[in-house]
mmCIF file with all atom_site columns, C-alpha atoms in Angstrom:
data_model
loop_
_atom_site.group_PDB
_atom_site.id
_atom_site.type_symbol
_atom_site.label_atom_id
_atom_site.label_alt_id
_atom_site.label_comp_id
_atom_site.label_asym_id
_atom_site.label_entity_id
_atom_site.label_seq_id
_atom_site.pdbx_PDB_ins_code
_atom_site.Cartn_x
_atom_site.Cartn_y
_atom_site.Cartn_z
_atom_site.occupancy
_atom_site.B_iso_or_equiv
_atom_site.pdbx_formal_charge
_atom_site.auth_seq_id
_atom_site.auth_comp_id
_atom_site.auth_asym_id
_atom_site.auth_atom_id
_atom_site.pdbx_PDB_model_num
ATOM 1   C CA . MET A 1 1   ? 0.000   0.000  0.000  1.00 49.00 ? 1   MET A CA 1
ATOM 2   C CA . ALA A 1 2   ? 1.331   3.425  -0.943 1.00 61.00 ? 2   ALA A CA 1
ATOM 3   C CA . VAL A 1 3   ? 2.107   5.734  1.964  1.00 74.00 ? 3   VAL A CA 1
ATOM 4   C CA . SER A 1 4   ? 0.029   8.917  1.851  1.00 85.00 ? 4   SER A CA 1
ATOM 5   C CA . LYS A 1 5   ? 1.486   12.397 1.889  1.00 89.00 ? 5   LYS A CA 1
ATOM 6   C CA . ILE A 1 6   ? 0.184   13.106 5.390  1.00 92.00 ? 6   ILE A CA 1
ATOM 7   C CA . VAL A 1 7   ? 1.823   9.934  6.769  1.00 93.00 ? 7   VAL A CA 1
ATOM 8   C CA . ARG A 1 8   ? 5.168   10.926 5.254  1.00 93.00 ? 8   ARG A CA 1
ATOM 9   C CA . SER A 1 9   ? 4.788   14.448 6.671  1.00 94.00 ? 9   SER A CA 1
ATOM 10  C CA . ILE A 1 10  ? 4.046   13.191 10.190 1.00 95.00 ? 10  ILE A CA 1
ATOM 11  C CA . ILE A 1 11  ? 7.011   10.799 10.175 1.00 96.00 ? 11  ILE A CA 1
ATOM 12  C CA . ASP A 1 12  ? 9.341   13.473 8.826  1.00 95.00 ? 12  ASP A CA 1
ATOM 13  C CA . ASP A 1 13  ? 8.125   15.904 11.496 1.00 96.00 ? 13  ASP A CA 1
ATOM 14  C CA . ILE A 1 14  ? 8.760   13.374 14.282 1.00 97.00 ? 14  ILE A CA 1
ATOM 15  C CA . ASP A 1 15  ? 12.214  12.534 12.929 1.00 96.00 ? 15  ASP A CA 1
ATOM 16  C CA . LYS A 1 16  ? 13.326  16.158 12.631 1.00 96.00 ? 16  LYS A CA 1
ATOM 17  C CA . THR A 1 17  ? 11.964  17.086 16.047 1.00 97.00 ? 17  THR A CA 1
ATOM 18  C CA . ILE A 1 18  ? 13.668  14.199 17.846 1.00 97.00 ? 18  ILE A CA 1
ATOM 19  C CA . THR A 1 19  ? 16.937  14.912 16.033 1.00 96.00 ? 19  THR A CA 1
ATOM 20  C CA . GLU A 1 20  ? 16.911  18.518 17.283 1.00 96.00 ? 20  GLU A CA 1
ATOM 21  C CA . LEU A 1 21  ? 16.068  17.402 20.815 1.00 95.00 ? 21  LEU A CA 1
ATOM 22  C CA . HIS A 1 22  ? 19.042  15.030 20.775 1.00 94.00 ? 22  HIS A CA 1
ATOM 23  C CA . ASN A 1 23  ? 21.307  17.752 19.388 1.00 93.00 ? 23  ASN A CA 1
ATOM 24  C CA . LYS A 1 24  ? 20.234  20.048 22.239 1.00 90.00 ? 24  LYS A CA 1
ATOM 25  C CA . GLY A 1 25  ? 20.841  17.321 24.803 1.00 88.00 ? 25  GLY A CA 1
ATOM 26  C CA . LEU A 1 26  ? 17.250  17.500 26.064 1.00 89.00 ? 26  LEU A CA 1
ATOM 27  C CA . ILE A 1 27  ? 16.212  13.865 25.924 1.00 91.00 ? 27  ILE A CA 1
ATOM 28  C CA . ARG A 1 28  ? 17.512  10.761 27.633 1.00 89.00 ? 28  ARG A CA 1
ATOM 29  C CA . ASP A 1 29  ? 15.734  8.292  25.389 1.00 93.00 ? 29  ASP A CA 1
ATOM 30  C CA . ASP A 1 30  ? 13.473  8.138  22.378 1.00 95.00 ? 30  ASP A CA 1
ATOM 31  C CA . ARG A 1 31  ? 11.381  5.308  21.042 1.00 93.00 ? 31  ARG A CA 1
ATOM 32  C CA . ARG A 1 32  ? 11.062  7.241  17.781 1.00 92.00 ? 32  ARG A CA 1
ATOM 33  C CA . TYR A 1 33  ? 7.823   5.779  16.360 1.00 94.00 ? 33  TYR A CA 1
ATOM 34  C CA . SER A 1 34  ? 6.207   2.650  15.000 1.00 94.00 ? 34  SER A CA 1
ATOM 35  C CA . GLN A 1 35  ? 3.882   2.459  12.040 1.00 93.00 ? 35  GLN A CA 1
ATOM 36  C CA . LYS A 1 36  ? 1.563   -0.160 10.640 1.00 92.00 ? 36  LYS A CA 1
ATOM 37  C CA . VAL A 1 37  ? -1.559  -0.522 8.544  1.00 92.00 ? 37  VAL A CA 1
ATOM 38  C CA . VAL A 1 38  ? -4.505  -1.874 10.509 1.00 88.00 ? 38  VAL A CA 1
ATOM 39  C CA . LYS A 1 39  ? -8.056  -2.718 9.431  1.00 83.00 ? 39  LYS A CA 1
ATOM 40  C CA . ASP A 1 40  ? -9.879  -0.711 6.762  1.00 83.00 ? 40  ASP A CA 1
ATOM 41  C CA . GLY A 1 41  ? -6.591  0.620  5.423  1.00 86.00 ? 41  GLY A CA 1
ATOM 42  C CA . VAL A 1 42  ? -5.984  2.842  8.456  1.00 93.00 ? 42  VAL A CA 1
ATOM 43  C CA . HIS A 1 43  ? -2.323  3.782  8.875  1.00 94.00 ? 43  HIS A CA 1
ATOM 44  C CA . GLU A 1 44  ? -1.360  3.903  12.544 1.00 95.00 ? 44  GLU A CA 1
ATOM 45  C CA . ILE A 1 45  ? 1.657   5.809  13.875 1.00 96.00 ? 45  ILE A CA 1
ATOM 46  C CA . SER A 1 46  ? 2.456   5.334  17.546 1.00 94.00 ? 46  SER A CA 1
ATOM 47  C CA . PHE A 1 47  ? 5.322   4.374  19.870 1.00 94.00 ? 47  PHE A CA 1
ATOM 48  C CA . PRO A 1 48  ? 7.077   0.982  19.641 1.00 91.00 ? 48  PRO A CA 1
ATOM 49  C CA . GLY A 1 49  ? 5.890   -1.697 22.028 1.00 86.00 ? 49  GLY A CA 1
ATOM 50  C CA . LYS A 1 50  ? 2.544   -0.036 22.658 1.00 86.00 ? 50  LYS A CA 1
ATOM 51  C CA . ASN A 1 51  ? 0.388   -2.289 24.811 1.00 81.00 ? 51  ASN A CA 1
ATOM 52  C CA . GLY A 1 52  ? -2.641  -2.169 27.089 1.00 74.00 ? 52  GLY A CA 1
ATOM 53  C CA . LYS A 1 53  ? -0.581  -0.755 29.945 1.00 69.00 ? 53  LYS A CA 1
ATOM 54  C CA . GLY A 1 54  ? -0.264  2.467  27.967 1.00 67.00 ? 54  GLY A CA 1
ATOM 55  C CA . SER A 1 55  ? -3.986  3.098  28.450 1.00 68.00 ? 55  SER A CA 1
ATOM 56  C CA . ILE A 1 56  ? -3.419  3.488  32.196 1.00 62.00 ? 56  ILE A CA 1
ATOM 57  C CA . VAL A 1 57  ? -3.595  7.236  31.581 1.00 67.00 ? 57  VAL A CA 1
ATOM 58  C CA . TYR A 1 58  ? -7.394  6.916  31.649 1.00 65.00 ? 58  TYR A CA 1
ATOM 59  C CA . ASP A 1 59  ? -7.525  5.285  35.087 1.00 67.00 ? 59  ASP A CA 1
ATOM 60  C CA . LYS A 1 60  ? -9.238  7.575  37.604 1.00 70.00 ? 60  LYS A CA 1
ATOM 61  C CA . HIS A 1 61  ? -8.367  5.511  40.653 1.00 75.00 ? 61  HIS A CA 1
ATOM 62  C CA . ILE A 1 62  ? -4.577  5.766  40.709 1.00 77.00 ? 62  ILE A CA 1
ATOM 63  C CA . THR A 1 63  ? -2.146  8.602  41.285 1.00 80.00 ? 63  THR A CA 1
ATOM 64  C CA . SER A 1 64  ? -0.192  10.443 38.599 1.00 79.00 ? 64  SER A CA 1
ATOM 65  C CA . ALA A 1 65  ? 2.975   8.926  40.052 1.00 79.00 ? 65  ALA A CA 1
ATOM 66  C CA . GLN A 1 66  ? 1.582   5.425  39.492 1.00 83.00 ? 66  GLN A CA 1
ATOM 67  C CA . ILE A 1 67  ? 0.609   6.304  35.931 1.00 85.00 ? 67  ILE A CA 1
ATOM 68  C CA . ILE A 1 68  ? 3.987   7.749  35.014 1.00 85.00 ? 68  ILE A CA 1
ATOM 69  C CA . ASN A 1 69  ? 5.977   5.017  36.778 1.00 84.00 ? 69  ASN A CA 1
ATOM 70  C CA . ALA A 1 70  ? 4.036   2.369  34.859 1.00 86.00 ? 70  ALA A CA 1
ATOM 71  C CA . LEU A 1 71  ? 4.615   4.135  31.540 1.00 90.00 ? 71  LEU A CA 1
ATOM 72  C CA . LEU A 1 72  ? 8.320   4.548  32.282 1.00 89.00 ? 72  LEU A CA 1
ATOM 73  C CA . LYS A 1 73  ? 8.673   0.885  33.234 1.00 88.00 ? 73  LYS A CA 1
ATOM 74  C CA . GLU A 1 74  ? 6.959   -0.249 30.045 1.00 90.00 ? 74  GLU A CA 1
ATOM 75  C CA . LYS A 1 75  ? 8.676   2.433  27.923 1.00 92.00 ? 75  LYS A CA 1
ATOM 76  C CA . GLN A 1 76  ? 5.284   3.613  26.702 1.00 93.00 ? 76  GLN A CA 1
ATOM 77  C CA . TYR A 1 77  ? 6.468   6.858  25.147 1.00 95.00 ? 77  TYR A CA 1
ATOM 78  C CA . ASN A 1 78  ? 8.006   8.413  22.060 1.00 96.00 ? 78  ASN A CA 1
ATOM 79  C CA . ILE A 1 79  ? 10.251  10.801 24.003 1.00 96.00 ? 79  ILE A CA 1
ATOM 80  C CA . LEU A 1 80  ? 11.705  10.696 27.510 1.00 94.00 ? 80  LEU A CA 1
ATOM 81  C CA . PHE A 1 81  ? 13.167  14.001 28.706 1.00 91.00 ? 81  PHE A CA 1
ATOM 82  C CA . TYR A 1 82  ? 16.099  14.210 31.093 1.00 85.00 ? 82  TYR A CA 1
ATOM 83  C CA . ASP A 1 83  ? 13.746  14.971 34.009 1.00 84.00 ? 83  ASP A CA 1
ATOM 84  C CA . LYS A 1 84  ? 11.640  11.833 33.426 1.00 85.00 ? 84  LYS A CA 1
ATOM 85  C CA . SER A 1 85  ? 8.801   13.732 31.781 1.00 91.00 ? 85  SER A CA 1
ATOM 86  C CA . LEU A 1 86  ? 7.529   12.048 28.651 1.00 95.00 ? 86  LEU A CA 1
ATOM 87  C CA . ILE A 1 87  ? 5.627   12.614 25.449 1.00 97.00 ? 87  ILE A CA 1
ATOM 88  C CA . GLN A 1 88  ? 3.359   10.141 23.705 1.00 96.00 ? 88  GLN A CA 1
ATOM 89  C CA . ALA A 1 89  ? 2.131   10.630 20.153 1.00 96.00 ? 89  ALA A CA 1
ATOM 90  C CA . GLU A 1 90  ? -0.438  8.568  18.272 1.00 95.00 ? 90  GLU A CA 1
ATOM 91  C CA . PHE A 1 91  ? -2.021  9.137  14.877 1.00 96.00 ? 91  PHE A CA 1
ATOM 92  C CA . LYS A 1 92  ? -4.543  7.257  12.765 1.00 95.00 ? 92  LYS A CA 1
ATOM 93  C CA . ILE A 1 93  ? -4.734  8.205  9.100  1.00 94.00 ? 93  ILE A CA 1
ATOM 94  C CA . ARG A 1 94  ? -7.202  6.994  6.487  1.00 90.00 ? 94  ARG A CA 1
ATOM 95  C CA . GLU A 1 95  ? -6.195  7.844  2.920  1.00 86.00 ? 95  GLU A CA 1
ATOM 96  C CA . ASN A 1 96  ? -4.897  11.410 3.343  1.00 85.00 ? 96  ASN A CA 1
ATOM 97  C CA . ASN A 1 97  ? -6.911  12.392 6.410  1.00 90.00 ? 97  ASN A CA 1
ATOM 98  C CA . ILE A 1 98  ? -6.042  12.280 10.101 1.00 93.00 ? 98  ILE A CA 1
ATOM 99  C CA . ILE A 1 99  ? -9.047  10.649 11.741 1.00 93.00 ? 99  ILE A CA 1
ATOM 100 C CA . LYS A 1 100 ? -7.539  10.436 15.234 1.00 95.00 ? 100 LYS A CA 1
ATOM 101 C CA . GLU A 1 101 ? -4.605  12.041 16.985 1.00 96.00 ? 101 GLU A CA 1
ATOM 102 C CA . ARG A 1 102 ? -3.421  12.033 20.579 1.00 95.00 ? 102 ARG A CA 1
ATOM 103 C CA . LEU A 1 103 ? -0.466  14.003 21.951 1.00 97.00 ? 103 LEU A CA 1
ATOM 104 C CA . VAL A 1 104 ? 0.315   13.649 25.664 1.00 95.00 ? 104 VAL A CA 1
ATOM 105 C CA . PHE A 1 105 ? 2.830   15.377 27.934 1.00 96.00 ? 105 PHE A CA 1
ATOM 106 C CA . MET A 1 106 ? 3.221   14.013 31.456 1.00 93.00 ? 106 MET A CA 1
ATOM 107 C CA . LYS A 1 107 ? 5.513   15.182 34.202 1.00 89.00 ? 107 LYS A CA 1
ATOM 108 C CA . LYS A 1 108 ? 5.505   13.669 37.679 1.00 81.00 ? 108 LYS A CA 1
ATOM 109 C CA . HIS A 1 109 ? 6.298   16.946 39.428 1.00 78.00 ? 109 HIS A CA 1
ATOM 110 C CA . ASN A 1 110 ? 6.307   20.557 38.338 1.00 75.00 ? 110 ASN A CA 1
ATOM 111 C CA . LYS A 1 111 ? 9.872   21.136 39.545 1.00 73.00 ? 111 LYS A CA 1
ATOM 112 C CA . ILE A 1 112 ? 12.271  21.759 36.666 1.00 73.00 ? 112 ILE A CA 1
ATOM 113 C CA . TRP A 1 113 ? 15.395  19.785 37.454 1.00 70.00 ? 113 TRP A CA 1
ATOM 114 C CA . ASP A 1 114 ? 18.787  21.100 36.431 1.00 70.00 ? 114 ASP A CA 1
ATOM 115 C CA . ILE A 1 115 ? 20.782  18.519 34.474 1.00 72.00 ? 115 ILE A CA 1
ATOM 116 C CA . ASN A 1 116 ? 23.688  18.922 36.908 1.00 77.00 ? 116 ASN A CA 1
ATOM 117 C CA . GLU A 1 117 ? 21.406  18.046 39.837 1.00 75.00 ? 117 GLU A CA 1
ATOM 118 C CA . ILE A 1 118 ? 20.266  14.947 38.013 1.00 73.00 ? 118 ILE A CA 1
ATOM 119 C CA . GLU A 1 119 ? 23.791  13.824 37.173 1.00 76.00 ? 119 GLU A CA 1
ATOM 120 C CA . GLU A 1 120 ? 24.890  14.343 40.780 1.00 78.00 ? 120 GLU A CA 1
ATOM 121 C CA . CYS A 1 121 ? 22.045  12.160 42.052 1.00 75.00 ? 121 CYS A CA 1
ATOM 122 C CA . GLU A 1 122 ? 22.828  9.473  39.501 1.00 74.00 ? 122 GLU A CA 1
ATOM 123 C CA . ILE A 1 123 ? 26.457  9.388  40.578 1.00 77.00 ? 123 ILE A CA 1
ATOM 124 C CA . LEU A 1 124 ? 25.191  8.773  44.120 1.00 74.00 ? 124 LEU A CA 1
ATOM 125 C CA . GLU A 1 125 ? 22.798  6.164  42.706 1.00 72.00 ? 125 GLU A CA 1
ATOM 126 C CA . GLU A 1 126 ? 19.802  8.034  44.068 1.00 69.00 ? 126 GLU A CA 1
ATOM 127 C CA . ASP A 1 127 ? 16.380  8.090  42.465 1.00 69.00 ? 127 ASP A CA 1
ATOM 128 C CA . TRP A 1 128 ? 16.119  11.805 41.736 1.00 62.00 ? 128 TRP A CA 1
ATOM 129 C CA . PHE A 1 129 ? 12.338  11.757 41.488 1.00 63.00 ? 129 PHE A CA 1
ATOM 130 C CA . ALA A 1 130 ? 11.291  9.268  44.144 1.00 65.00 ? 130 ALA A CA 1
ATOM 131 C CA . GLU A 1 131 ? 10.287  11.598 46.960 1.00 58.00 ? 131 GLU A CA 1
ATOM 132 C CA . GLU A 1 132 ? 10.196  14.975 45.222 1.00 61.00 ? 132 GLU A CA 1
ATOM 133 C CA . SER A 1 133 ? 7.055   16.885 46.118 1.00 68.00 ? 133 SER A CA 1
ATOM 134 C CA . GLY A 1 134 ? 5.195   18.929 43.561 1.00 77.00 ? 134 GLY A CA 1
ATOM 135 C CA . ILE A 1 135 ? 2.115   19.170 41.381 1.00 84.00 ? 135 ILE A CA 1
ATOM 136 C CA . PRO A 1 136 ? 1.888   16.719 38.452 1.00 86.00 ? 136 PRO A CA 1
ATOM 137 C CA . ILE A 1 137 ? 1.410   18.006 34.907 1.00 90.00 ? 137 ILE A CA 1
ATOM 138 C CA . ILE A 1 138 ? -0.717  16.166 32.356 1.00 92.00 ? 138 ILE A CA 1
ATOM 139 C CA . LEU A 1 139 ? -1.627  17.761 29.014 1.00 94.00 ? 139 LEU A CA 1
ATOM 140 C CA . ARG A 1 140 ? -3.438  15.915 26.263 1.00 95.00 ? 140 ARG A CA 1
ATOM 141 C CA . VAL A 1 141 ? -4.349  17.111 22.774 1.00 97.00 ? 141 VAL A CA 1
ATOM 142 C CA . ASP A 1 142 ? -6.883  14.993 20.922 1.00 95.00 ? 142 ASP A CA 1
ATOM 143 C CA . HIS A 1 143 ? -8.219  15.135 17.384 1.00 96.00 ? 143 HIS A CA 1
ATOM 144 C CA . ASP A 1 144 ? -11.293 12.975 16.794 1.00 94.00 ? 144 ASP A CA 1
ATOM 145 C CA . SER A 1 145 ? -13.541 13.906 13.905 1.00 88.00 ? 145 SER A CA 1
ATOM 146 C CA . GLU A 1 146 ? -15.845 10.911 14.349 1.00 89.00 ? 146 GLU A CA 1
ATOM 147 C CA . ASN A 1 147 ? -17.079 11.820 17.849 1.00 91.00 ? 147 ASN A CA 1
ATOM 148 C CA . HIS A 1 148 ? -17.589 15.563 17.455 1.00 94.00 ? 148 HIS A CA 1
ATOM 149 C CA . ILE A 1 149 ? -20.321 17.201 19.531 1.00 94.00 ? 149 ILE A CA 1
ATOM 150 C CA . GLU A 1 150 ? -20.295 20.947 18.976 1.00 95.00 ? 150 GLU A CA 1
ATOM 151 C CA . CYS A 1 151 ? -19.180 22.971 22.028 1.00 95.00 ? 151 CYS A CA 1
ATOM 152 C CA . ASP A 1 152 ? -18.951 19.785 24.093 1.00 95.00 ? 152 ASP A CA 1
ATOM 153 C CA . HIS A 1 153 ? -16.471 17.547 22.300 1.00 95.00 ? 153 HIS A CA 1
ATOM 154 C CA . ALA A 1 154 ? -14.556 19.712 19.837 1.00 96.00 ? 154 ALA A CA 1
ATOM 155 C CA . ILE A 1 155 ? -12.902 17.876 16.957 1.00 97.00 ? 155 ILE A CA 1
ATOM 156 C CA . THR A 1 156 ? -9.496  19.054 18.199 1.00 97.00 ? 156 THR A CA 1
ATOM 157 C CA . HIS A 1 157 ? -9.253  19.857 21.902 1.00 97.00 ? 157 HIS A CA 1
ATOM 158 C CA . LEU A 1 158 ? -6.966  20.174 24.910 1.00 97.00 ? 158 LEU A CA 1
ATOM 159 C CA . THR A 1 159 ? -7.572  18.169 28.071 1.00 94.00 ? 159 THR A CA 1
ATOM 160 C CA . LEU A 1 160 ? -5.928  19.243 31.341 1.00 92.00 ? 160 LEU A CA 1
ATOM 161 C CA . SER A 1 161 ? -5.143  16.894 34.239 1.00 86.00 ? 161 SER A CA 1
ATOM 162 C CA . ASN A 1 162 ? -6.913  14.056 32.417 1.00 83.00 ? 162 ASN A CA 1
ATOM 163 C CA . HIS A 1 163 ? -10.303 15.459 33.421 1.00 85.00 ? 163 HIS A CA 1
ATOM 164 C CA . GLU A 1 164 ? -12.812 13.765 31.135 1.00 83.00 ? 164 GLU A CA 1
ATOM 165 C CA . SER A 1 165 ? -15.115 16.770 30.735 1.00 87.00 ? 165 SER A CA 1
ATOM 166 C CA . CYS A 1 166 ? -12.267 19.212 30.037 1.00 92.00 ? 166 CYS A CA 1
ATOM 167 C CA . ARG A 1 167 ? -12.137 19.642 26.256 1.00 94.00 ? 167 ARG A CA 1
ATOM 168 C CA . ILE A 1 168 ? -10.897 23.119 25.372 1.00 97.00 ? 168 ILE A CA 1
ATOM 169 C CA . PRO A 1 169 ? -11.465 23.710 21.616 1.00 97.00 ? 169 PRO A CA 1
ATOM 170 C CA . ILE A 1 170 ? -8.360  24.078 19.461 1.00 97.00 ? 170 ILE A CA 1
ATOM 171 C CA . LYS A 1 171 ? -8.325  25.757 16.055 1.00 96.00 ? 171 LYS A CA 1
ATOM 172 C CA . GLY A 1 172 ? -7.020  22.751 14.156 1.00 95.00 ? 172 GLY A CA 1
ATOM 173 C CA . VAL A 1 173 ? -4.757  19.722 14.114 1.00 95.00 ? 173 VAL A CA 1
ATOM 174 C CA . VAL A 1 174 ? -1.630  20.183 16.243 1.00 96.00 ? 174 VAL A CA 1
ATOM 175 C CA . THR A 1 175 ? 1.530   18.706 14.745 1.00 96.00 ? 175 THR A CA 1
ATOM 176 C CA . PHE A 1 176 ? 4.070   16.757 16.782 1.00 97.00 ? 176 PHE A CA 1
ATOM 177 C CA . SER A 1 177 ? 6.682   19.513 16.551 1.00 97.00 ? 177 SER A CA 1
ATOM 178 C CA . GLU A 1 178 ? 4.158   22.219 17.509 1.00 96.00 ? 178 GLU A CA 1
ATOM 179 C CA . PHE A 1 179 ? 3.231   20.247 20.615 1.00 97.00 ? 179 PHE A CA 1
ATOM 180 C CA . VAL A 1 180 ? 6.861   19.713 21.586 1.00 97.00 ? 180 VAL A CA 1
ATOM 181 C CA . ARG A 1 181 ? 7.593   23.395 20.901 1.00 96.00 ? 181 ARG A CA 1
ATOM 182 C CA . PHE A 1 182 ? 4.660   24.371 23.157 1.00 96.00 ? 182 PHE A CA 1
ATOM 183 C CA . VAL A 1 183 ? 5.870   22.119 25.988 1.00 96.00 ? 183 VAL A CA 1
ATOM 184 C CA . LEU A 1 184 ? 9.488   23.257 25.812 1.00 95.00 ? 184 LEU A CA 1
ATOM 185 C CA . PHE A 1 185 ? 8.662   26.961 25.684 1.00 94.00 ? 185 PHE A CA 1
ATOM 186 C CA . HIS A 1 186 ? 5.997   27.083 28.390 1.00 94.00 ? 186 HIS A CA 1
ATOM 187 C CA . PHE A 1 187 ? 7.457   24.588 30.856 1.00 91.00 ? 187 PHE A CA 1
ATOM 188 C CA . TYR A 1 188 ? 11.215  24.789 30.250 1.00 90.00 ? 188 TYR A CA 1
ATOM 189 C CA . ASN A 1 189 ? 11.710  28.225 28.680 1.00 90.00 ? 189 ASN A CA 1
ATOM 190 C CA . ILE A 1 190 ? 13.493  26.580 25.744 1.00 92.00 ? 190 ILE A CA 1
ATOM 191 C CA . LYS A 1 191 ? 12.968  27.577 22.114 1.00 93.00 ? 191 LYS A CA 1
ATOM 192 C CA . MET A 1 192 ? 13.332  25.189 19.207 1.00 94.00 ? 192 MET A CA 1
ATOM 193 C CA . ASP A 1 193 ? 15.320  26.143 16.118 1.00 93.00 ? 193 ASP A CA 1
ATOM 194 C CA . MET A 1 194 ? 13.515  24.101 13.486 1.00 91.00 ? 194 MET A CA 1
ATOM 195 C CA . LYS A 1 195 ? 10.955  25.773 11.285 1.00 89.00 ? 195 LYS A CA 1
ATOM 196 C CA . THR A 1 196 ? 7.371   25.477 12.524 1.00 88.00 ? 196 THR A CA 1
ATOM 197 C CA . PHE A 1 197 ? 5.552   22.703 10.691 1.00 90.00 ? 197 PHE A CA 1
ATOM 198 C CA . ARG A 1 198 ? 1.815   23.211 10.384 1.00 89.00 ? 198 ARG A CA 1
ATOM 199 C CA . SER A 1 199 ? -0.716  20.589 9.415  1.00 88.00 ? 199 SER A CA 1
ATOM 200 C CA . ILE A 1 200 ? -1.963  20.573 5.839  1.00 80.00 ? 200 ILE A CA 1
ATOM 201 C CA . ILE A 1 201 ? -5.460  20.016 7.243  1.00 85.00 ? 201 ILE A CA 1
ATOM 202 C CA . GLY A 1 202 ? -7.519  23.178 7.591  1.00 87.00 ? 202 GLY A CA 1
ATOM 203 C CA . ASP A 1 203 ? -9.372  24.524 10.608 1.00 93.00 ? 203 ASP A CA 1
ATOM 204 C CA . THR A 1 204 ? -11.496 22.026 12.511 1.00 94.00 ? 204 THR A CA 1
ATOM 205 C CA . ILE A 1 205 ? -13.186 24.449 14.921 1.00 96.00 ? 205 ILE A CA 1
ATOM 206 C CA . THR A 1 206 ? -16.796 25.556 14.377 1.00 96.00 ? 206 THR A CA 1
ATOM 207 C CA . GLU A 1 207 ? -18.122 29.109 14.508 1.00 96.00 ? 207 GLU A CA 1
ATOM 208 C CA . ALA A 1 208 ? -19.954 28.354 17.768 1.00 97.00 ? 208 ALA A CA 1
ATOM 209 C CA . GLU A 1 209 ? -16.755 26.990 19.326 1.00 97.00 ? 209 GLU A CA 1
ATOM 210 C CA . LYS A 1 210 ? -14.902 30.144 18.282 1.00 96.00 ? 210 LYS A CA 1
ATOM 211 C CA . GLU A 1 211 ? -17.249 32.031 20.596 1.00 96.00 ? 211 GLU A CA 1
ATOM 212 C CA . MET A 1 212 ? -15.924 29.972 23.505 1.00 96.00 ? 212 MET A CA 1
ATOM 213 C CA . LEU A 1 213 ? -12.530 30.339 25.135 1.00 96.00 ? 213 LEU A CA 1
ATOM 214 C CA . HIS A 1 214 ? -10.343 28.387 22.735 1.00 97.00 ? 214 HIS A CA 1
ATOM 215 C CA . ILE A 1 215 ? -6.782  27.977 21.442 1.00 96.00 ? 215 ILE A CA 1
ATOM 216 C CA . SER A 1 216 ? -5.914  29.608 18.128 1.00 94.00 ? 216 SER A CA 1
ATOM 217 C CA . TRP A 1 217 ? -2.962  30.918 16.108 1.00 89.00 ? 217 TRP A CA 1
ATOM 218 C CA . LYS A 1 218 ? -2.260  32.532 12.752 1.00 78.00 ? 218 LYS A CA 1
#
């Protein structure tokens, strides 16, 4: 089966983003991505070794520490930053359309560790996140055209703290590099050098949703 233009664009975007992150010394590990064609000709891009334990993010009865520790143990991520925060990215594409997308950023604590602090703890063989107090961070961007309910379940939306009724409308599809750029700038005060890559898909927000508090850009 021929690979569509949008699939090639997503893979290229992931590759270039991870390469820059490595060059900047910002990530400890990357799982890059996996890709396969599933039923009905849907092309799936995710992280290698994805299994049921990756869906633990939806569990309401465990702590954020338990979620993140499980994901770290199973390596259920595309990117692992030096401070044990992680990013997951999943896409489903049919023909040349993204039908589903999920981008997740999770950080066990809101303290920003200095790389020198981390290296010092590792030399002492200490777990530099075990007892650190702080507020967890969980951001999730979803794109789901098949389950759209205007002003309630926007096609593209931001969920905070994994709260199921929190779906803040977003103008359109968020690319992998845009999401990483957003995370680095707002949580680490780091700017990326690579050119911003925008999705070839147009706006997905409705006029009614534009009247709500939403996320937009030019």
